[in-house]
Amino acid sequence: MNLMATQPPEPPVPAPPVVRPKSDDGGSVVLERRTQRTKPPQMYQVVMLNDDYTPMEFVVVVIQEFFHKDRETATQIMLKIHLDGKGICGVYPRDIANTKVEQVQEAARQAGHPLQCLSEPVE
Ligand code: TYC
C-alpha cells in the first residue's frame, strides 16, 4: 500500500513579500525623533558634622557665606546639626559639592576650629 498517497497535501507556503527600497526623494536629510536617554547628573549633598568646639556663630556664618542661606535658615541648619549630629547644607553636582567642602575646611582651618563636612551622593 502506498502510504504517501494518503497524506494530505502540504498547505501552500506564501511567497515572502517583495520589499523594495522607497525611492529617494532627492537627497533631503531625515532626522529621526529619538527618546531622550541622557540621565540627569548624580547630585551630591554637603553634610556638615557637629563637634563640641566650633562656635555656633562661626557655623552660621559659614553656612550663610558658602551655601548662600539667609541668617534664619543658616541658624536653623546649624541647630539641626548641633542637635542631630549632622545636617545637609546644600545639594550640588559633584565638583561644586567638593569645592564647598574644601572651602568650609579651609575656613575652619584658618580660624582654628575642628569643623568637618563631607560630600556624599544623594540616594
Ligand atoms: N556643637 C557646637 C557648640 O555647641 C556648635 C556646632 C554646630 C558645631 C554645628 C559644629 O557643625 C556644627 N559650640
JSON list of C-alpha atoms and ligand atoms in Angstrom, two decimals:
[
{"chain": "A", "resi": 1, "resn": "MET", "atom": "CA", "xyz": [0.00, 0.00, 0.00]},
{"chain": "A", "resi": 2, "resn": "ASN", "atom": "CA", "xyz": [1.27, 3.40, -0.87]},
{"chain": "A", "resi": 3, "resn": "LEU", "atom": "CA", "xyz": [1.06, 5.46, 2.36]},
{"chain": "A", "resi": 4, "resn": "MET", "atom": "CA", "xyz": [2.35, 8.59, 0.63]},
{"chain": "A", "resi": 5, "resn": "ALA", "atom": "CA", "xyz": [-0.77, 8.73, -1.43]},
{"chain": "A", "resi": 6, "resn": "THR", "atom": "CA", "xyz": [-2.97, 9.03, 1.73]},
{"chain": "A", "resi": 7, "resn": "GLN", "atom": "CA", "xyz": [-1.07, 12.07, 3.12]},
{"chain": "A", "resi": 8, "resn": "PRO", "atom": "CA", "xyz": [-3.00, 15.36, 2.82]},
{"chain": "A", "resi": 9, "resn": "PRO", "atom": "CA", "xyz": [-1.31, 17.81, 0.52]},
{"chain": "A", "resi": 10, "resn": "GLU", "atom": "CA", "xyz": [1.03, 20.37, 2.12]},
{"chain": "A", "resi": 11, "resn": "PRO", "atom": "CA", "xyz": [-0.59, 23.81, 2.52]},
{"chain": "A", "resi": 12, "resn": "PRO", "atom": "CA", "xyz": [0.86, 26.26, 0.10]},
{"chain": "A", "resi": 13, "resn": "VAL", "atom": "CA", "xyz": [3.67, 28.38, 1.53]},
{"chain": "A", "resi": 14, "resn": "PRO", "atom": "CA", "xyz": [3.00, 32.08, 0.96]},
{"chain": "A", "resi": 15, "resn": "ALA", "atom": "CA", "xyz": [5.67, 33.80, -1.01]},
{"chain": "A", "resi": 16, "resn": "PRO", "atom": "CA", "xyz": [7.71, 36.34, 1.00]},
{"chain": "A", "resi": 17, "resn": "PRO", "atom": "CA", "xyz": [6.59, 39.90, 0.41]},
{"chain": "A", "resi": 18, "resn": "VAL", "atom": "CA", "xyz": [8.69, 41.79, -2.02]},
{"chain": "A", "resi": 19, "resn": "VAL", "atom": "CA", "xyz": [10.47, 44.62, -0.22]},
{"chain": "A", "resi": 20, "resn": "ARG", "atom": "CA", "xyz": [11.64, 47.43, -2.37]},
{"chain": "A", "resi": 21, "resn": "PRO", "atom": "CA", "xyz": [13.54, 50.42, -1.04]},
{"chain": "A", "resi": 22, "resn": "LYS", "atom": "CA", "xyz": [11.42, 53.52, -1.14]},
{"chain": "A", "resi": 23, "resn": "SER", "atom": "CA", "xyz": [12.55, 55.76, -3.87]},
{"chain": "A", "resi": 24, "resn": "ASP", "atom": "CA", "xyz": [14.89, 58.59, -2.86]},
{"chain": "A", "resi": 25, "resn": "ASP", "atom": "CA", "xyz": [13.22, 61.98, -2.63]},
{"chain": "A", "resi": 26, "resn": "GLY", "atom": "CA", "xyz": [16.18, 63.84, -3.93]},
{"chain": "A", "resi": 27, "resn": "GLY", "atom": "CA", "xyz": [18.75, 63.91, -1.16]},
{"chain": "A", "resi": 28, "resn": "SER", "atom": "CA", "xyz": [16.84, 65.59, 1.68]},
{"chain": "A", "resi": 29, "resn": "VAL", "atom": "CA", "xyz": [18.03, 64.69, 5.22]},
{"chain": "A", "resi": 30, "resn": "VAL", "atom": "CA", "xyz": [15.57, 62.95, 7.53]},
{"chain": "A", "resi": 31, "resn": "LEU", "atom": "CA", "xyz": [16.18, 63.30, 11.30]},
{"chain": "A", "resi": 32, "resn": "GLU", "atom": "CA", "xyz": [14.67, 60.54, 13.44]},
{"chain": "A", "resi": 33, "resn": "ARG", "atom": "CA", "xyz": [12.99, 61.55, 16.69]},
{"chain": "A", "resi": 34, "resn": "ARG", "atom": "CA", "xyz": [14.68, 59.59, 19.50]},
{"chain": "A", "resi": 35, "resn": "THR", "atom": "CA", "xyz": [13.77, 59.02, 23.10]},
{"chain": "A", "resi": 36, "resn": "GLN", "atom": "CA", "xyz": [15.92, 61.19, 25.41]},
{"chain": "A", "resi": 37, "resn": "ARG", "atom": "CA", "xyz": [18.47, 58.84, 27.00]},
{"chain": "A", "resi": 38, "resn": "THR", "atom": "CA", "xyz": [20.85, 61.17, 28.88]},
{"chain": "A", "resi": 39, "resn": "LYS", "atom": "CA", "xyz": [20.38, 60.86, 32.63]},
{"chain": "A", "resi": 40, "resn": "PRO", "atom": "CA", "xyz": [20.45, 63.89, 34.91]},
{"chain": "A", "resi": 41, "resn": "PRO", "atom": "CA", "xyz": [23.80, 64.16, 36.73]},
{"chain": "A", "resi": 42, "resn": "GLN", "atom": "CA", "xyz": [24.29, 62.43, 40.07]},
{"chain": "A", "resi": 43, "resn": "MET", "atom": "CA", "xyz": [23.85, 65.04, 42.79]},
{"chain": "A", "resi": 44, "resn": "TYR", "atom": "CA", "xyz": [25.87, 65.28, 45.99]},
{"chain": "A", "resi": 45, "resn": "GLN", "atom": "CA", "xyz": [24.81, 66.62, 49.36]},
{"chain": "A", "resi": 46, "resn": "VAL", "atom": "CA", "xyz": [27.24, 68.55, 51.50]},
{"chain": "A", "resi": 47, "resn": "VAL", "atom": "CA", "xyz": [26.84, 67.24, 55.05]},
{"chain": "A", "resi": 48, "resn": "MET", "atom": "CA", "xyz": [28.21, 69.20, 58.00]},
{"chain": "A", "resi": 49, "resn": "LEU", "atom": "CA", "xyz": [29.13, 67.41, 61.21]},
{"chain": "A", "resi": 50, "resn": "ASN", "atom": "CA", "xyz": [28.69, 68.55, 64.77]},
{"chain": "A", "resi": 51, "resn": "ASP", "atom": "CA", "xyz": [31.59, 68.90, 67.19]},
{"chain": "A", "resi": 52, "resn": "ASP", "atom": "CA", "xyz": [31.92, 70.25, 70.71]},
{"chain": "A", "resi": 53, "resn": "TYR", "atom": "CA", "xyz": [34.29, 73.14, 69.97]},
{"chain": "A", "resi": 54, "resn": "THR", "atom": "CA", "xyz": [33.34, 75.13, 66.87]},
{"chain": "A", "resi": 55, "resn": "PRO", "atom": "CA", "xyz": [31.32, 78.20, 67.93]},
{"chain": "A", "resi": 56, "resn": "MET", "atom": "CA", "xyz": [27.71, 78.27, 66.76]},
{"chain": "A", "resi": 57, "resn": "GLU", "atom": "CA", "xyz": [28.20, 81.74, 65.30]},
{"chain": "A", "resi": 58, "resn": "PHE", "atom": "CA", "xyz": [31.07, 80.53, 63.14]},
{"chain": "A", "resi": 59, "resn": "VAL", "atom": "CA", "xyz": [28.93, 77.71, 61.72]},
{"chain": "A", "resi": 60, "resn": "VAL", "atom": "CA", "xyz": [26.07, 80.09, 60.98]},
{"chain": "A", "resi": 61, "resn": "VAL", "atom": "CA", "xyz": [28.39, 82.47, 59.11]},
{"chain": "A", "resi": 62, "resn": "VAL", "atom": "CA", "xyz": [29.96, 79.61, 57.14]},
{"chain": "A", "resi": 63, "resn": "ILE", "atom": "CA", "xyz": [26.54, 78.32, 56.07]},
{"chain": "A", "resi": 64, "resn": "GLN", "atom": "CA", "xyz": [25.48, 81.83, 55.06]},
{"chain": "A", "resi": 65, "resn": "GLU", "atom": "CA", "xyz": [28.67, 82.52, 53.14]},
{"chain": "A", "resi": 66, "resn": "PHE", "atom": "CA", "xyz": [29.30, 79.25, 51.30]},
{"chain": "A", "resi": 67, "resn": "PHE", "atom": "CA", "xyz": [25.77, 77.89, 50.95]},
{"chain": "A", "resi": 68, "resn": "HIS", "atom": "CA", "xyz": [24.02, 81.23, 50.29]},
{"chain": "A", "resi": 69, "resn": "LYS", "atom": "CA", "xyz": [21.46, 80.83, 53.06]},
{"chain": "A", "resi": 70, "resn": "ASP", "atom": "CA", "xyz": [19.87, 83.76, 54.87]},
{"chain": "A", "resi": 71, "resn": "ARG", "atom": "CA", "xyz": [20.67, 84.15, 58.57]},
{"chain": "A", "resi": 72, "resn": "GLU", "atom": "CA", "xyz": [17.46, 82.49, 59.79]},
{"chain": "A", "resi": 73, "resn": "THR", "atom": "CA", "xyz": [17.87, 79.44, 57.54]},
{"chain": "A", "resi": 74, "resn": "ALA", "atom": "CA", "xyz": [21.57, 79.15, 58.41]},
{"chain": "A", "resi": 75, "resn": "THR", "atom": "CA", "xyz": [20.73, 79.25, 62.11]},
{"chain": "A", "resi": 76, "resn": "GLN", "atom": "CA", "xyz": [18.10, 76.51, 61.69]},
{"chain": "A", "resi": 77, "resn": "ILE", "atom": "CA", "xyz": [20.56, 74.29, 59.81]},
{"chain": "A", "resi": 78, "resn": "MET", "atom": "CA", "xyz": [23.26, 74.89, 62.45]},
{"chain": "A", "resi": 79, "resn": "LEU", "atom": "CA", "xyz": [20.87, 74.00, 65.27]},
{"chain": "A", "resi": 80, "resn": "LYS", "atom": "CA", "xyz": [19.77, 70.84, 63.46]},
{"chain": "A", "resi": 81, "resn": "ILE", "atom": "CA", "xyz": [23.44, 69.80, 63.13]},
{"chain": "A", "resi": 82, "resn": "HIS", "atom": "CA", "xyz": [24.04, 70.66, 66.80]},
{"chain": "A", "resi": 83, "resn": "LEU", "atom": "CA", "xyz": [21.09, 68.53, 67.91]},
{"chain": "A", "resi": 84, "resn": "ASP", "atom": "CA", "xyz": [21.23, 65.63, 65.40]},
{"chain": "A", "resi": 85, "resn": "GLY", "atom": "CA", "xyz": [25.00, 65.36, 64.92]},
{"chain": "A", "resi": 86, "resn": "LYS", "atom": "CA", "xyz": [24.90, 66.25, 61.23]},
{"chain": "A", "resi": 87, "resn": "GLY", "atom": "CA", "xyz": [22.88, 68.13, 58.63]},
{"chain": "A", "resi": 88, "resn": "ILE", "atom": "CA", "xyz": [22.68, 68.91, 54.93]},
{"chain": "A", "resi": 89, "resn": "CYS", "atom": "CA", "xyz": [23.84, 72.38, 53.93]},
{"chain": "A", "resi": 90, "resn": "GLY", "atom": "CA", "xyz": [23.13, 72.04, 50.19]},
{"chain": "A", "resi": 91, "resn": "VAL", "atom": "CA", "xyz": [22.88, 69.69, 47.18]},
{"chain": "A", "resi": 92, "resn": "TYR", "atom": "CA", "xyz": [25.06, 70.21, 44.09]},
{"chain": "A", "resi": 93, "resn": "PRO", "atom": "CA", "xyz": [26.74, 68.46, 41.17]},
{"chain": "A", "resi": 94, "resn": "ARG", "atom": "CA", "xyz": [29.88, 66.58, 42.32]},
{"chain": "A", "resi": 95, "resn": "ASP", "atom": "CA", "xyz": [32.56, 69.17, 41.54]},
{"chain": "A", "resi": 96, "resn": "ILE", "atom": "CA", "xyz": [30.65, 72.02, 43.14]},
{"chain": "A", "resi": 97, "resn": "ALA", "atom": "CA", "xyz": [29.90, 69.94, 46.25]},
{"chain": "A", "resi": 98, "resn": "ASN", "atom": "CA", "xyz": [33.60, 69.06, 46.57]},
{"chain": "A", "resi": 99, "resn": "THR", "atom": "CA", "xyz": [34.56, 72.71, 46.21]},
{"chain": "A", "resi": 100, "resn": "LYS", "atom": "CA", "xyz": [32.13, 73.65, 49.02]},
{"chain": "A", "resi": 101, "resn": "VAL", "atom": "CA", "xyz": [33.72, 71.02, 51.26]},
{"chain": "A", "resi": 102, "resn": "GLU", "atom": "CA", "xyz": [37.20, 72.42, 50.55]},
{"chain": "A", "resi": 103, "resn": "GLN", "atom": "CA", "xyz": [36.04, 75.99, 51.20]},
{"chain": "A", "resi": 104, "resn": "VAL", "atom": "CA", "xyz": [34.48, 75.06, 54.55]},
{"chain": "A", "resi": 105, "resn": "GLN", "atom": "CA", "xyz": [37.53, 73.03, 55.60]},
{"chain": "A", "resi": 106, "resn": "GLU", "atom": "CA", "xyz": [39.89, 75.85, 54.68]},
{"chain": "A", "resi": 107, "resn": "ALA", "atom": "CA", "xyz": [37.81, 78.46, 56.53]},
{"chain": "A", "resi": 108, "resn": "ALA", "atom": "CA", "xyz": [37.69, 76.21, 59.63]},
{"chain": "A", "resi": 109, "resn": "ARG", "atom": "CA", "xyz": [41.43, 75.52, 59.43]},
{"chain": "A", "resi": 110, "resn": "GLN", "atom": "CA", "xyz": [42.25, 79.23, 59.18]},
{"chain": "A", "resi": 111, "resn": "ALA", "atom": "CA", "xyz": [40.02, 80.00, 62.17]},
{"chain": "A", "resi": 112, "resn": "GLY", "atom": "CA", "xyz": [41.45, 77.10, 64.17]},
{"chain": "A", "resi": 113, "resn": "HIS", "atom": "CA", "xyz": [38.12, 75.22, 64.52]},
{"chain": "A", "resi": 114, "resn": "PRO", "atom": "CA", "xyz": [37.67, 71.46, 64.07]},
{"chain": "A", "resi": 115, "resn": "LEU", "atom": "CA", "xyz": [34.51, 71.86, 61.92]},
{"chain": "A", "resi": 116, "resn": "GLN", "atom": "CA", "xyz": [34.15, 68.98, 59.46]},
{"chain": "A", "resi": 117, "resn": "CYS", "atom": "CA", "xyz": [31.98, 68.46, 56.42]},
{"chain": "A", "resi": 118, "resn": "LEU", "atom": "CA", "xyz": [31.78, 65.92, 53.63]},
{"chain": "A", "resi": 119, "resn": "SER", "atom": "CA", "xyz": [30.12, 65.31, 50.30]},
{"chain": "A", "resi": 120, "resn": "GLU", "atom": "CA", "xyz": [28.03, 62.19, 49.58]},
{"chain": "A", "resi": 121, "resn": "PRO", "atom": "CA", "xyz": [25.89, 61.06, 46.65]},
{"chain": "A", "resi": 122, "resn": "VAL", "atom": "CA", "xyz": [22.15, 61.66, 47.05]},
{"chain": "A", "resi": 123, "resn": "GLU", "atom": "CA", "xyz": [20.17, 58.34, 47.34]},
{"chain": "B", "resi": 1, "resn": "TYC", "atom": "N1", "xyz": [28.13, 71.97, 68.93]},
{"chain": "B", "resi": 1, "resn": "TYC", "atom": "C1", "xyz": [28.77, 73.25, 68.71]},
{"chain": "B", "resi": 1, "resn": "TYC", "atom": "C2", "xyz": [28.72, 74.06, 70.01]},
{"chain": "B", "resi": 1, "resn": "TYC", "atom": "O1", "xyz": [27.96, 73.72, 70.91]},
{"chain": "B", "resi": 1, "resn": "TYC", "atom": "C3", "xyz": [28.10, 74.04, 67.58]},
{"chain": "B", "resi": 1, "resn": "TYC", "atom": "C4", "xyz": [28.22, 73.39, 66.25]},
{"chain": "B", "resi": 1, "resn": "TYC", "atom": "C5", "xyz": [27.12, 73.32, 65.41]},
{"chain": "B", "resi": 1, "resn": "TYC", "atom": "C6", "xyz": [29.44, 72.90, 65.80]},
{"chain": "B", "resi": 1, "resn": "TYC", "atom": "C7", "xyz": [27.21, 72.74, 64.16]},
{"chain": "B", "resi": 1, "resn": "TYC", "atom": "C8", "xyz": [29.55, 72.29, 64.55]},
{"chain": "B", "resi": 1, "resn": "TYC", "atom": "O2", "xyz": [28.54, 71.69, 62.50]},
{"chain": "B", "resi": 1, "resn": "TYC", "atom": "C9", "xyz": [28.45, 72.23, 63.76]},
{"chain": "B", "resi": 1, "resn": "TYC", "atom": "N2", "xyz": [29.51, 75.12, 70.07]}
]
